[in-house]
Tab-separated table of C-alpha atoms in Angstrom:
chain	number	residue	atom	x	y	z
A	147	UNK	CA	0.000	0.000	0.000
A	148	UNK	CA	1.342	3.410	-0.969
A	149	UNK	CA	1.898	5.655	2.023
A	150	UNK	CA	3.118	9.247	2.007
A	151	UNK	CA	3.742	10.973	5.309
A	152	UNK	CA	4.587	14.660	5.346
A	153	UNK	CA	6.306	16.397	8.237
A	154	UNK	CA	8.199	19.560	9.035
A	155	UNK	CA	5.416	22.109	8.922
A	156	UNK	CA	4.974	24.747	11.582
A	157	UNK	CA	4.903	28.436	12.381
A	158	UNK	CA	7.652	30.542	10.841
A	159	UNK	CA	8.226	34.285	10.609
A	160	UNK	CA	8.191	36.111	7.285
A	161	UNK	CA	11.577	35.838	5.636
A	162	UNK	CA	12.307	32.599	7.449
A	163	UNK	CA	13.029	29.096	6.202
A	164	UNK	CA	11.548	25.662	6.679
A	165	UNK	CA	12.209	22.207	5.269
A	166	UNK	CA	9.360	19.831	4.620
A	167	UNK	CA	9.839	16.078	4.329
A	168	UNK	CA	7.690	13.354	2.838
A	169	UNK	CA	8.468	9.773	3.801
A	170	UNK	CA	7.305	7.304	1.183
A	171	UNK	CA	6.637	3.589	1.448
A	172	UNK	CA	4.850	0.830	-0.406
A	173	UNK	CA	6.461	1.423	-3.807
A	174	UNK	CA	9.845	1.695	-5.519
A	175	UNK	CA	10.440	5.337	-4.679
A	176	UNK	CA	13.232	5.998	-7.180
A	177	UNK	CA	11.041	4.899	-10.087
A	178	UNK	CA	8.465	7.644	-9.661
A	179	UNK	CA	8.309	11.380	-10.037
A	180	UNK	CA	7.127	13.198	-6.935
A	181	UNK	CA	5.211	16.404	-6.427
A	182	UNK	CA	4.355	19.101	-3.911
A	183	UNK	CA	0.943	20.743	-4.053
A	184	UNK	CA	-0.338	23.333	-1.587
A	185	UNK	CA	-3.692	24.646	-0.479
A	186	UNK	CA	-4.105	27.947	1.309
A	187	UNK	CA	-6.813	27.981	3.998
A	188	UNK	CA	-10.237	27.911	2.345
A	189	UNK	CA	-8.730	28.112	-1.147
A	190	UNK	CA	-8.108	25.826	-4.075
A	191	UNK	CA	-5.174	23.627	-4.987
A	192	UNK	CA	-1.912	25.046	-6.316
A	193	UNK	CA	0.801	22.966	-7.946
A	194	UNK	CA	4.184	23.868	-6.408
A	195	UNK	CA	6.948	21.638	-7.743
A	196	UNK	CA	7.846	18.307	-9.386
A	197	UNK	CA	10.989	16.215	-9.361
A	198	UNK	CA	11.841	13.276	-11.576
A	199	UNK	CA	12.589	9.847	-10.158
A	200	UNK	CA	16.336	10.280	-10.454
A	201	UNK	CA	16.188	13.821	-9.108
A	202	UNK	CA	17.876	15.208	-12.191
A	203	UNK	CA	14.863	17.212	-13.399
A	204	UNK	CA	12.973	19.718	-11.294
A	205	UNK	CA	10.106	22.083	-12.052
A	206	UNK	CA	8.640	24.979	-10.096
A	207	UNK	CA	5.637	27.257	-10.077
A	208	UNK	CA	6.518	30.871	-10.798
A	209	UNK	CA	5.283	31.806	-7.323
A	210	UNK	CA	8.021	29.779	-5.614
A	211	UNK	CA	10.851	29.613	-8.146
A	212	UNK	CA	14.091	30.915	-6.668
A	213	UNK	CA	12.789	30.535	-3.098
A	214	UNK	CA	11.881	26.839	-2.859
A	215	UNK	CA	14.030	23.823	-3.714
A	216	UNK	CA	12.669	20.340	-4.256
A	217	UNK	CA	14.973	17.376	-3.726
A	218	UNK	CA	14.873	13.712	-2.882
A	219	UNK	CA	16.994	11.071	-1.199
A	220	UNK	CA	16.214	7.803	-2.916
A	221	UNK	CA	18.272	5.864	-0.380
A	222	UNK	CA	15.925	7.118	2.331
A	223	UNK	CA	12.706	7.083	0.280
A	224	UNK	CA	12.184	10.690	1.222
A	225	UNK	CA	11.107	13.801	-0.665
A	226	UNK	CA	11.997	17.277	0.548
A	227	UNK	CA	10.919	20.849	0.002
A	228	UNK	CA	13.336	23.484	1.242
A	229	UNK	CA	11.482	26.760	1.591
A	230	UNK	CA	13.204	30.088	2.143
A	231	UNK	CA	12.260	33.776	2.061
A	232	UNK	CA	8.825	32.713	3.221
A	233	UNK	CA	5.903	35.114	2.831
A	234	UNK	CA	2.406	35.282	4.199
A	235	UNK	CA	0.948	33.930	0.974
A	236	UNK	CA	2.994	30.748	1.425
A	237	UNK	CA	0.721	29.856	4.344
A	238	UNK	CA	-0.922	26.607	3.289
A	239	UNK	CA	-1.334	22.911	3.783
A	240	UNK	CA	1.441	21.271	1.773
A	241	UNK	CA	0.745	17.885	0.224
A	242	UNK	CA	3.238	15.520	-1.309
A	243	UNK	CA	2.046	13.248	-4.070
A	244	UNK	CA	3.300	10.352	-6.164
A	245	UNK	CA	3.509	11.036	-9.866
A	246	UNK	CA	2.476	8.761	-12.694
A	247	UNK	CA	4.042	9.824	-15.968
A	248	UNK	CA	3.625	9.345	-19.665
A	249	UNK	CA	6.870	10.814	-20.933
A	250	UNK	CA	6.925	14.229	-19.260
A	251	UNK	CA	3.182	14.417	-18.546
A	252	UNK	CA	2.597	13.424	-14.946
A	253	UNK	CA	-0.526	13.270	-12.809
A	254	UNK	CA	-0.675	12.750	-9.039
A	255	UNK	CA	-2.101	9.365	-8.175
A	256	UNK	CA	-1.551	9.141	-4.431
A	257	UNK	CA	-1.456	11.960	-1.924
A	258	UNK	CA	-0.293	12.340	1.649
A	259	UNK	CA	-2.406	14.004	4.319
A	260	UNK	CA	-0.439	17.239	4.277
A	261	UNK	CA	1.619	19.341	6.653
A	262	UNK	CA	0.598	22.859	7.613
A	263	UNK	CA	2.929	25.807	7.119
A	264	UNK	CA	1.957	29.101	8.720
A	265	UNK	CA	3.970	32.213	7.951
A	266	UNK	CA	3.236	34.930	10.478
B	173	UNK	CA	0.940	29.447	-18.265
B	174	UNK	CA	-2.186	27.544	-19.240
B	175	UNK	CA	-5.293	28.779	-17.456
B	176	UNK	CA	-7.958	26.269	-16.405
B	177	UNK	CA	-11.517	27.502	-15.953
B	178	UNK	CA	-14.096	25.312	-14.250
B	179	UNK	CA	-17.810	25.844	-14.308
B	180	UNK	CA	-19.932	26.127	-12.381
B	181	UNK	CA	-18.141	27.199	-9.203
B	182	UNK	CA	-20.988	25.809	-7.123
B	183	UNK	CA	-23.559	23.221	-8.075
B	184	UNK	CA	-26.617	22.265	-6.047
B	185	UNK	CA	-28.074	18.869	-6.830
B	186	UNK	CA	-30.026	16.002	-5.321
B	187	UNK	CA	-29.227	12.348	-4.779
B	188	UNK	CA	-29.900	10.514	-8.023
B	189	UNK	CA	-29.275	13.537	-10.264
B	190	UNK	CA	-26.957	13.463	-13.239
B	191	UNK	CA	-24.435	16.301	-13.022
B	192	UNK	CA	-21.750	17.631	-15.319
B	193	UNK	CA	-18.790	19.848	-14.485
B	194	UNK	CA	-16.883	21.574	-17.272
B	195	UNK	CA	-13.209	22.472	-17.426
B	196	UNK	CA	-11.790	24.664	-20.193
B	197	UNK	CA	-8.116	25.182	-20.950
B	198	UNK	CA	-6.744	28.426	-22.362
B	199	UNK	CA	-4.795	26.424	-24.953
B	200	UNK	CA	-4.782	22.840	-26.096
B	201	UNK	CA	-3.701	20.254	-23.571
B	202	UNK	CA	-4.469	17.190	-25.714
B	203	UNK	CA	-5.845	14.650	-23.223
B	204	UNK	CA	-3.544	15.494	-20.333
B	205	UNK	CA	-6.224	16.293	-17.792
B	206	UNK	CA	-6.969	14.822	-14.386
B	207	UNK	CA	-9.985	15.178	-12.104
B	208	UNK	CA	-9.742	15.102	-8.324
B	209	UNK	CA	-12.338	14.929	-5.567
B	210	UNK	CA	-11.692	16.591	-2.225
B	211	UNK	CA	-13.768	16.338	0.915
B	212	UNK	CA	-13.385	18.744	3.849
B	213	UNK	CA	-10.264	18.058	5.879
B	214	UNK	CA	-9.081	15.373	3.498
B	215	UNK	CA	-6.436	15.094	0.802
B	216	UNK	CA	-7.553	15.167	-2.825
B	217	UNK	CA	-8.369	11.836	-4.402
B	218	UNK	CA	-7.677	11.015	-8.042
B	219	UNK	CA	-10.806	10.120	-9.988
B	220	UNK	CA	-9.847	10.308	-13.663
B	221	UNK	CA	-6.625	10.766	-15.614
B	222	UNK	CA	-5.838	11.221	-19.285
B	223	UNK	CA	-9.210	12.932	-19.606
B	224	UNK	CA	-11.314	9.771	-19.563
B	225	UNK	CA	-9.479	6.922	-17.807
B	226	UNK	CA	-11.119	5.951	-14.541
B	227	UNK	CA	-8.730	5.393	-11.657
B	228	UNK	CA	-8.946	1.940	-10.127
B	229	UNK	CA	-11.564	1.651	-7.391
B	230	UNK	CA	-13.506	4.726	-8.503
B	231	UNK	CA	-17.210	3.996	-9.058
B	232	UNK	CA	-18.325	3.717	-12.656
B	233	UNK	CA	-20.909	6.475	-12.187
B	234	UNK	CA	-17.974	8.854	-12.675
B	235	UNK	CA	-16.862	9.489	-16.231
B	236	UNK	CA	-14.693	11.995	-18.030
B	237	UNK	CA	-14.557	13.148	-21.608
B	238	UNK	CA	-12.979	15.733	-23.844
B	239	UNK	CA	-9.756	16.630	-25.570
B	240	UNK	CA	-8.001	19.763	-26.690
B	241	UNK	CA	-9.448	22.579	-24.621
B	242	UNK	CA	-12.827	21.386	-23.335
B	243	UNK	CA	-13.440	18.640	-20.834
B	244	UNK	CA	-16.271	17.345	-18.713
B	245	UNK	CA	-16.686	15.283	-15.569
B	246	UNK	CA	-20.052	13.577	-15.303
B	247	UNK	CA	-21.586	11.804	-12.346
B	248	UNK	CA	-24.443	9.710	-13.701
B	249	UNK	CA	-26.438	9.293	-10.491
B	250	UNK	CA	-25.337	11.294	-7.487
B	251	UNK	CA	-24.771	9.411	-4.255
B	252	UNK	CA	-24.526	10.960	-0.781
B	253	UNK	CA	-20.771	10.295	-0.729
B	254	UNK	CA	-20.264	12.419	-3.869
B	255	UNK	CA	-20.934	15.785	-2.277
B	256	UNK	CA	-17.473	17.329	-2.295
B	257	UNK	CA	-15.299	19.764	-4.217
B	258	UNK	CA	-13.966	18.728	-7.613
B	259	UNK	CA	-10.828	20.035	-9.320
B	260	UNK	CA	-9.457	19.577	-12.787
B	261	UNK	CA	-5.725	19.861	-13.459
B	262	UNK	CA	-3.837	20.010	-16.713
B	263	UNK	CA	-0.548	18.180	-16.930
B	264	UNK	CA	0.304	18.900	-20.546
B	265	UNK	CA	2.951	21.465	-19.766
B	266	UNK	CA	4.468	23.084	-16.703
B	267	UNK	CA	3.171	24.843	-14.676
B	268	UNK	CA	0.555	22.183	-13.983
B	269	UNK	CA	-2.405	24.413	-13.263
B	270	UNK	CA	-5.616	23.496	-11.452
B	271	UNK	CA	-9.084	24.779	-12.071
B	272	UNK	CA	-10.548	26.866	-9.276
B	273	UNK	CA	-12.795	24.023	-8.109
B	274	UNK	CA	-16.490	23.150	-8.217
B	275	UNK	CA	-18.293	22.659	-4.931
B	276	UNK	CA	-21.076	20.127	-5.265
B	277	UNK	CA	-23.732	20.761	-2.642
B	278	UNK	CA	-26.860	18.969	-1.581
B	279	UNK	CA	-30.010	20.723	-2.805
């Protein structure tokens, strides 16, 4: 059974940094792209970032590019999101998700339960 | 970036109704569209990918159609468990944008 468990969220001041983690199990982690998606309180879903299975390709939303860094440790089956220069509009529940890809077109098939980041 | 526009934003319906939600892309996305269901306090759940392929375990009353720029999600006979918010997302090209969501409410 696929399991994704996010951690690392919390309260941080504007301009601060935070690193989110997503521990994966139940599948061959290195074979799948992974994704971060966020949801501000009471708002819709926003795609944040993708990383390929090897970690060699990364993609970012314009709203976070240059401030957030996605990475993975395939030996630990763990996905990361390093967030810096945090702003109030980064306040959200951050979900990690497992990607299913046809070439470079990937959808999110399994999602974690999310970790809450509050910037205030 | 590709813009995704869902309609309606809110839909009131009754158990047993047939409902359709529309998602329009600002440029062609071929068939690279997914539909997700989200209930309050829960993570999104994949319903349909590649515009019309039903995810395993999803009831057959859900169906998706479309290609290019116009897509639909249809629920053939609403069940109590279906009242939730639905999102489309294009995954044709980065950034992978979502629609703004359609809240399906009980009439």
